[in-house]
One Martini backbone bead per residue (centre of mass of N, CA, C, O) as a GRO file, in nm:
protein
  366
    1MET     BB    1  14.526   9.087  10.886
    2TYR     BB    2  14.428   9.108  10.589
    3LYS     BB    3  14.202   8.892  10.615
    4MET     BB    4  14.037   9.035  10.827
    5PHE     BB    5  13.964   9.287  10.668
    6VAL     BB    6  13.820   9.144  10.435
    7MET     BB    7  13.604   9.001  10.602
    8ILE     BB    8  13.469   9.257  10.716
    9LEU     BB    9  13.397   9.397  10.447
   10VAL     BB   10  13.220   9.170  10.337
   11LEU     BB   11  13.010   9.163  10.568
   12VAL     BB   12  12.913   9.454  10.540
   13MET     BB   13  12.817   9.438  10.243
   14VAL     BB   14  12.625   9.203  10.261
   15SER     BB   15  12.442   9.293  10.516
   16SER     BB   16  12.359   9.572  10.364
   17SER     BB   17  12.222   9.419  10.088
   18VAL     BB   18  12.001   9.274  10.222
   19ASN     BB   19  11.683   9.163  10.162
   20HIS     BB   20  11.364   9.209  10.326
   21VAL     BB   21  11.082   9.084  10.482
   22TYR     BB   22  10.856   9.268  10.659
   23ALA     BB   23  10.645   9.276  10.905
   24ALA     BB   24  10.681   9.596  10.970
   25GLN     BB   25  10.627   9.877  10.744
   26LEU     BB   26  10.736  10.218  10.738
   27ASP     BB   27  10.610  10.510  10.555
   28ALA     BB   28  10.703  10.866  10.584
   29ALA     BB   29  10.581  11.204  10.507
   30ILE     BB   30  10.671  11.534  10.647
   31ALA     BB   31  10.562  11.847  10.629
   32LYS     BB   32  10.568  12.162  10.669
   33ASP     BB   33  10.297  12.267  10.835
   34SER     BB   34  10.111  12.030  10.846
   35GLN     BB   35   9.783  11.896  10.897
   36GLU     BB   36   9.860  11.629  10.740
   37PHE     BB   37   9.916  11.264  10.703
   38THR     BB   38  10.020  10.951  10.506
   39PRO     BB   39  10.105  10.671  10.598
   40THR     BB   40  10.272  10.342  10.550
   41TYR     BB   41  10.155  10.015  10.628
   42GLN     BB   42  10.325   9.692  10.634
   43PHE     BB   43  10.207   9.352  10.657
   44THR     BB   44  10.406   9.046  10.696
   45ARG     BB   45  10.332   8.688  10.639
   46ILE     BB   46  10.449   8.339  10.689
   47ILE     BB   47  10.276   8.027  10.663
   48THR     BB   48  10.377   7.674  10.746
   49ILE     BB   49  10.263   7.347  10.662
   50ASN     BB   50  10.387   7.035  10.752
   51HIS     BB   51  10.422   6.711  10.593
   52ASP     BB   52  10.442   6.365  10.469
   53GLY     BB   53  10.210   6.314  10.286
   54ASP     BB   54   9.899   6.236  10.217
   55SER     BB   55   9.709   6.407  10.390
   56GLU     BB   56   9.423   6.516  10.519
   57LEU     BB   57   9.475   6.820  10.486
   58GLU     BB   58   9.540   6.800  10.177
   59GLN     BB   59   9.237   6.712  10.106
   60LEU     BB   60   9.090   6.981  10.235
   61ILE     BB   61   9.273   7.178  10.086
   62GLU     BB   62   9.289   7.489   9.892
   63ASN     BB   63   9.350   7.704   9.664
   64ASP     BB   64   9.394   8.061   9.733
   65LYS     BB   65   9.261   8.402   9.669
   66ILE     BB   66   9.271   8.714   9.865
   67PHE     BB   67   9.108   9.024   9.768
   68PHE     BB   68   9.097   9.366   9.908
   69ASP     BB   69   8.957   9.667  10.001
   70ILE     BB   70   9.007   9.940  10.229
   71ASN     BB   71   8.782  10.167  10.335
   72LYS     BB   72   8.649  10.451  10.496
   73ASP     BB   73   8.387  10.292  10.617
   74ASN     BB   74   8.590  10.157  10.824
   75THR     BB   75   8.570  10.258  11.151
   76ALA     BB   76   8.689  10.041  11.343
   77ILE     BB   77   8.995  10.083  11.282
   78VAL     BB   78   9.011  10.375  11.378
   79SER     BB   79   8.938  10.329  11.676
   80GLN     BB   80   9.163  10.119  11.735
   81ILE     BB   81   9.407  10.299  11.678
   82ASN     BB   82   9.331  10.531  11.873
   83SER     BB   83   9.322  10.357  12.133
   84GLU     BB   84   9.624  10.306  12.121
   85ILE     BB   85   9.775  10.600  12.074
   86ARG     BB   86   9.632  10.780  12.306
   87GLN     BB   87   9.825  10.669  12.542
   88LYS     BB   88  10.100  10.834  12.385
   89SER     BB   89   9.942  11.042  12.188
   90PHE     BB   90   9.824  11.334  12.004
   91ALA     BB   91   9.741  11.184  11.777
   92LYS     BB   92   9.510  11.140  11.493
   93VAL     BB   93   9.270  10.935  11.334
   94THR     BB   94   9.036  10.973  11.057
   95ASP     BB   95   9.138  10.759  10.832
   96VAL     BB   96   9.124  10.439  10.640
   97THR     BB   97   9.328  10.269  10.406
   98GLY     BB   98   9.357   9.968  10.180
   99THR     BB   99   9.495   9.630  10.175
  100TYR     BB  100   9.430   9.278  10.103
  101SER     BB  101   9.617   8.956  10.132
  102ALA     BB  102   9.572   8.595  10.051
  103ILE     BB  103   9.783   8.303  10.000
  104ILE     BB  104   9.709   7.967   9.901
  105SER     BB  105   9.951   7.692   9.897
  106VAL     BB  106   9.966   7.369   9.754
  107GLN     BB  107  10.184   7.118   9.819
  108GLU     BB  108  10.316   6.816   9.858
  109LYS     BB  109  10.442   6.886  10.186
  110SER     BB  110  10.284   7.178  10.181
  111ILE     BB  111  10.147   7.481  10.335
  112GLY     BB  112  10.088   7.812  10.222
  113ILE     BB  113  10.069   8.144  10.380
  114GLU     BB  114  10.032   8.480  10.247
  115TYR     BB  115  10.051   8.795  10.406
  116ARG     BB  116   9.908   9.131  10.308
  117ILE     BB  117   9.905   9.451  10.468
  118ILE     BB  118   9.769   9.784  10.386
  119LEU     BB  119   9.798  10.096  10.564
  120LYS     BB  120   9.634  10.440  10.538
  121PRO     BB  121   9.653  10.674  10.758
  122THR     BB  122   9.511  10.967  10.868
  123ILE     BB  123   9.705  11.231  11.030
  124GLN     BB  124   9.660  11.432  11.314
  125ASN     BB  125   9.814  11.623  11.564
  126HIS     BB  126  10.147  11.599  11.526
  127PHE     BB  127  10.176  11.866  11.658
  128VAL     BB  128  10.328  12.034  11.937
  129GLY     BB  129  10.197  12.353  11.977
  130ASP     BB  130  10.410  12.356  11.729
  131PHE     BB  131  10.617  12.332  11.428
  132ASP     BB  132  10.883  12.224  11.613
  133THR     BB  133  10.696  11.982  11.729
  134LEU     BB  134  10.708  11.624  11.686
  135ASP     BB  135  10.537  11.362  11.705
  136SER     BB  136  10.625  10.993  11.755
  137GLN     BB  137  10.408  10.779  11.881
  138TRP     BB  138  10.251  10.686  11.615
  139ARG     BB  139  10.454  10.476  11.469
  140GLY     BB  140  10.344  10.256  11.686
  141PHE     BB  141  10.135   9.952  11.680
  142SER     BB  142   9.877   9.740  11.830
  143ILE     BB  143   9.629   9.467  11.771
  144ASP     BB  144   9.437   9.215  11.936
  145ASP     BB  145   9.181   9.243  11.812
  146ALA     BB  146   8.937   9.237  11.617
  147ILE     BB  147   8.899   9.340  11.251
  148PRO     BB  148   8.623   9.440  11.113
  149VAL     BB  149   8.543   9.412  10.755
  150ASP     BB  150   8.392   9.532  10.478
  151THR     BB  151   8.325   9.307  10.209
  152ILE     BB  152   8.271   9.095   9.943
  153HIS     BB  153   8.273   8.857  10.178
  154GLY     BB  154   8.209   9.028  10.405
  155VAL     BB  155   8.284   8.989  10.715
  156TYR     BB  156   8.635   9.059  10.802
  157ASP     BB  157   8.925   8.950  10.978
  158ILE     BB  158   9.238   9.096  10.939
  159ASN     BB  159   9.396   8.992  11.219
  160SER     BB  160   9.337   8.693  11.128
  161PRO     BB  161   9.479   8.417  10.985
  162ALA     BB  162   9.215   8.226  10.988
  163SER     BB  163   9.035   8.377  10.779
  164ALA     BB  164   9.147   8.242  10.516
  165LEU     BB  165   9.013   7.962  10.592
  166ALA     BB  166   8.714   8.050  10.663
  167LEU     BB  167   8.619   8.123  10.371
  168SER     BB  168   8.714   7.825  10.187
  169ASN     BB  169   8.843   7.631  10.445
  170VAL     BB  170   8.665   7.511  10.677
  171LYS     BB  171   8.753   7.208  10.713
  172ALA     BB  172   9.049   7.270  10.773
  173LEU     BB  173   8.998   7.438  11.029
  174GLU     BB  174   8.849   7.219  11.186
  175TYR     BB  175   9.090   7.020  11.187
  176LEU     BB  176   9.285   7.231  11.350
  177SER     BB  177   9.114   7.244  11.580
  178GLY     BB  178   9.272   7.205  11.901
  179THR     BB  179   9.554   7.282  11.818
  180GLY     BB  180   9.867   7.429  11.797
  181ALA     BB  181   9.803   7.590  11.528
  182MET     BB  182   9.611   7.813  11.657
  183GLU     BB  183   9.827   7.995  11.782
  184VAL     BB  184   9.927   8.100  11.503
  185LEU     BB  185   9.629   8.154  11.364
  186GLN     BB  186   9.578   8.387  11.621
  187THR     BB  187   9.803   8.582  11.556
  188PRO     BB  188   9.835   8.891  11.507
  189LEU     BB  189   9.904   9.107  11.233
  190ILE     BB  190   9.875   9.380  11.385
  191ASP     BB  191  10.226   9.470  11.433
  192ALA     BB  192  10.421   9.784  11.529
  193ALA     BB  193  10.559   9.812  11.815
  194GLY     BB  194  10.868   9.801  11.745
  195ILE     BB  195  10.888  10.100  11.635
  196SER     BB  196  10.833  10.237  11.924
  197GLN     BB  197  11.043  10.073  12.101
  198PHE     BB  198  11.254  10.194  11.928
  199PRO     BB  199  11.469  10.421  11.986
  200LEU     BB  200  11.557  10.723  11.837
  201HIS     BB  201  11.873  10.723  11.904
  202ARG     BB  202  11.899  10.447  11.709
  203TRP     BB  203  11.850  10.592  11.465
  204GLU     BB  204  11.898  10.677  11.148
  205SER     BB  205  12.047  10.999  11.037
  206MET     BB  206  11.989  11.244  10.753
  207PHE     BB  207  12.067  11.494  10.562
  208ASP     BB  208  11.870  11.629  10.277
  209PRO     BB  209  11.851  11.821   9.960
  210THR     BB  210  11.611  11.687   9.773
  211ALA     BB  211  11.371  11.888   9.844
  212LYS     BB  212  11.462  12.087   9.599
  213MET     BB  213  11.312  11.907   9.424
  214SER     BB  214  11.033  11.892   9.230
  215GLU     BB  215  10.936  11.597   9.305
  216THR     BB  216  10.868  11.661   9.619
  217ALA     BB  217  10.589  11.806   9.593
  218ASP     BB  218  10.407  11.549   9.640
  219PHE     BB  219  10.478  11.580   9.965
  220GLY     BB  220  10.467  11.908  10.034
  221PHE     BB  221  10.732  12.032   9.987
  222SER     BB  222  10.909  12.356   9.985
  223GLY     BB  223  11.248  12.337   9.948
  224THR     BB  224  11.395  12.205  10.181
  225VAL     BB  225  11.535  12.038  10.402
  226ILE     BB  226  11.578  11.698  10.488
  227THR     BB  227  11.504  11.421  10.715
  228ASN     BB  228  11.635  11.098  10.769
  229TYR     BB  229  11.469  10.818  10.913
  230SER     BB  230  11.599  10.494  11.030
  231MET     BB  231  11.511  10.142  11.054
  232GLY     BB  232  11.640   9.802  11.013
  233ILE     BB  233  11.928   9.796  10.970
  234CYS     BB  234  12.168   9.540  10.848
  235THR     BB  235  12.466   9.506  11.033
  236VAL     BB  236  12.752   9.454  11.200
  237TYR     BB  237  12.739   9.738  11.373
  238LEU     BB  238  12.401   9.720  11.423
  239GLY     BB  239  12.303   9.443  11.338
  240LEU     BB  240  12.143   9.171  11.277
  241CYS     BB  241  11.898   9.007  11.150
  242GLU     BB  242  11.576   8.914  11.316
  243ASP     BB  243  11.359   8.684  11.314
  244LYS     BB  244  11.018   8.605  11.346
  245GLU     BB  245  10.938   8.302  11.526
  246MET     BB  246  10.722   8.016  11.485
  247TYR     BB  247  10.708   7.676  11.643
  248LEU     BB  248  10.512   7.371  11.579
  249GLU     BB  249  10.397   7.063  11.696
  250PHE     BB  250  10.154   6.814  11.567
  251THR     BB  251   9.870   6.585  11.616
  252ILE     BB  252   9.643   6.394  11.390
  253ASP     BB  253   9.553   6.088  11.383
  254GLY     BB  254   9.871   6.014  11.359
  255GLU     BB  255   9.951   6.282  11.224
  256ASP     BB  256  10.228   6.476  11.128
  257TYR     BB  257  10.299   6.813  11.226
  258SER     BB  258  10.402   7.153  11.116
  259ILE     BB  259  10.438   7.503  11.228
  260ARG     BB  260  10.533   7.818  11.054
  261SER     BB  261  10.632   8.151  11.150
  262ILE     BB  262  10.741   8.428  10.935
  263GLU     BB  263  10.923   8.740  11.027
  264SER     BB  264  11.070   9.020  11.006
  265GLN     BB  265  11.195   9.283  11.108
  266ASP     BB  266  11.142   9.594  11.162
  267ASP     BB  267  11.061   9.884  10.951
  268ALA     BB  268  11.173  10.234  10.897
  269THR     BB  269  11.063  10.557  10.738
  270ILE     BB  270  11.128  10.906  10.808
  271VAL     BB  271  11.033  11.209  10.649
  272ILE     BB  272  11.149  11.546  10.727
  273GLU     BB  273  11.112  11.875  10.722
  274GLY     BB  274  11.418  11.966  10.795
  275TYR     BB  275  11.596  11.999  11.086
  276VAL     BB  276  11.641  11.703  11.271
  277SER     BB  277  11.581  11.592  11.610
  278GLU     BB  278  11.597  11.420  11.894
  279SER     BB  279  11.364  11.410  12.182
  280LYS     BB  280  11.211  11.529  12.502
  281LEU     BB  281  10.899  11.511  12.688
  282GLY     BB  282  11.010  11.377  12.926
  283GLN     BB  283  10.910  11.050  12.814
  284VAL     BB  284  10.859  11.178  12.533
  285GLU     BB  285  10.907  11.136  12.208
  286ILE     BB  286  11.064  11.362  11.974
  287PHE     BB  287  11.071  11.601  11.710
  288ALA     BB  288  11.319  11.851  11.641
  289ILE     BB  289  11.279  12.161  11.462
  290GLN     BB  290  11.515  12.340  11.262
  291ASP     BB  291  11.696  12.582  11.071
  292ALA     BB  292  11.945  12.433  11.195
  293PRO     BB  293  12.180  12.233  11.271
  294MET     BB  294  12.227  11.985  11.544
  295ILE     BB  295  12.557  11.914  11.664
  296ASP     BB  296  12.702  11.628  11.852
  297PRO     BB  297  13.010  11.499  11.840
  298GLU     BB  298  12.988  11.300  12.093
  299ASN     BB  299  12.685  11.175  11.973
  300ASP     BB  300  12.770  11.112  11.675
  301MET     BB  301  12.740  10.805  11.549
  302GLN     BB  302  12.741  10.840  11.248
  303ALA     BB  303  13.027  10.961  11.233
  304VAL     BB  304  13.175  10.728  11.364
  305THR     BB  305  13.091  10.511  11.167
  306LEU     BB  306  13.197  10.641  10.902
  307TYR     BB  307  13.497  10.680  10.997
  308GLY     BB  308  13.548  10.393  11.078
  309MET     BB  309  13.493  10.258  10.804
  310ALA     BB  310  13.698  10.424  10.647
  311GLY     BB  311  13.947  10.337  10.815
  312LEU     BB  312  13.918  10.036  10.743
  313GLY     BB  313  13.951  10.067  10.443
  314VAL     BB  314  14.233  10.195  10.443
  315ALA     BB  315  14.378   9.971  10.598
  316ALA     BB  316  14.315   9.747  10.388
  317THR     BB  317  14.458   9.884  10.148
  318VAL     BB  318  14.736   9.910  10.272
  319ALA     BB  319  14.778   9.605  10.326
  320PHE     BB  320  14.754   9.515  10.036
  321PHE     BB  321  15.000   9.681   9.912
  322VAL     BB  322  15.218   9.573  10.094
  323VAL     BB  323  15.194   9.272  10.026
  324SER     BB  324  15.228   9.306   9.715
  325ASP     BB  325  15.507   9.443   9.722
  326ARG     BB  326  15.660   9.211   9.860
  327LYS     BB  327  15.606   9.002   9.638
  328ALA     BB  328  15.734   9.149   9.401
  329LYS     BB  329  16.020   9.172   9.520
  330ARG     BB  330  16.069   8.868   9.563
  331THR     BB  331  16.038   8.785   9.260
  332SER     BB  332  16.269   8.993   9.133
  333SER     BB  333  16.527   8.929   9.352
  334GLU     BB  334  16.483   8.622   9.377
  335GLN     BB  335  16.634   8.307   9.351
  336THR     BB  336  16.506   8.024   9.185
  337GLY     BB  337  16.613   7.703   9.185
  338ILE     BB  338  16.883   7.634   8.982
  339ASP     BB  339  17.211   7.659   8.978
  340PRO     BB  340  17.405   7.743   8.703
  341ALA     BB  341  17.675   7.605   8.810
  342ASN     BB  342  17.523   7.300   8.780
  343LEU     BB  343  17.555   7.343   8.466
  344GLN     BB  344  17.557   7.192   8.122
  345SER     BB  345  17.625   7.173   7.798
  346VAL     BB  346  17.426   7.024   7.521
  347PRO     BB  347  17.375   6.889   7.242
  348ILE     BB  348  17.117   6.824   7.041
  349SER     BB  349  17.293   6.625   6.839
  350SER     BB  350  17.469   6.274   6.809
  351SER     BB  351  17.391   6.140   6.563
  352ALA     BB  352  17.414   5.975   6.286
  353GLY     BB  353  17.429   6.226   6.036
  354GLY     BB  354  17.438   6.455   6.190
  355TYR     BB  355  17.422   6.779   6.342
  356ARG     BB  356  17.577   7.080   6.450
  357THR     BB  357  17.547   7.333   6.686
  358ASN     BB  358  17.539   7.612   6.910
  359ARG     BB  359  17.299   7.471   7.003
  360GLY     BB  360  17.152   7.389   7.327
  361THR     BB  361  17.142   7.219   7.626
  362SER     BB  362  17.075   7.130   7.971
  363GLN     BB  363  17.259   6.981   8.252
  364LEU     BB  364  17.365   6.814   8.499
  365LYS     BB  365  17.633   6.766   8.672
  366ASN     BB  366  17.833   6.495   8.781
   0.00000   0.00000   0.00000
């Protein structure tokens, strides 16, 4: 039983502390009575193409780094995000800024491409009717079509992984065309749908008084309590992290290749000023903001989880001390080894010219 408690506690601590690179990561701070706010979406993906070494693809492709800013003049992305979220949300995106990066690394038997896109849309109309009801459906979206952006490299589709190869490794992209690799290289990068598909009642939430600190004024908070909502936490009791992965094998002119796309599960943190709880208007999920906390003990899973883990820790501690105490008593009160009754004293020296003292050693009796 003691070992079982220790194993569970170790698993909880390890799984809770592992850092992950998230496919889509959302960070948002929404102040009370705000007219607009600017969340940050980060999209990350790593694609690896493996080969046996000295392949034709290795000869065609070169290391490359692509970086550029996404400015407010790129209205196409604004209309595409609005087209997606207006089907489910009252919120509206007025402009988008951000950055794009793709790094191509050629190794001995592999080619890696790492993508990172950061989008910062300005969102308005996020309150519904009054400032006590906050729309939540803006939090996740996905775009399947091309997203053309004007850059220093010309018009660039930031939604297609193949764009990184099309810019400076055209021959390598042509070599891969028509193979299974293109299925991975054409899977859209802008996909945060999992954030809106994960129901709000399964998010972790906690009231936090740190909004009263002067540093939070940068977020427009007025000095009241804030509520933290988060998803994507990986633990034994909430569920372990599951990576999103695609894997395909293909052959070109007798050369064998494999391509793998990896991105971790979605992650999000939404900080809202006030005491907030999740609710619904019909089938639409919303955040309800109150002046005082609304706590339902029967449905407060956070409290159940916290008390449950605390109880588990206490039980493990008690078990540890009980076992240790029993071992200590056994060591101090029980005789182990040879019974002294079976021993007899023997002088240290009996050789000629030697001398004897009252000191001696012991041996078993015959």
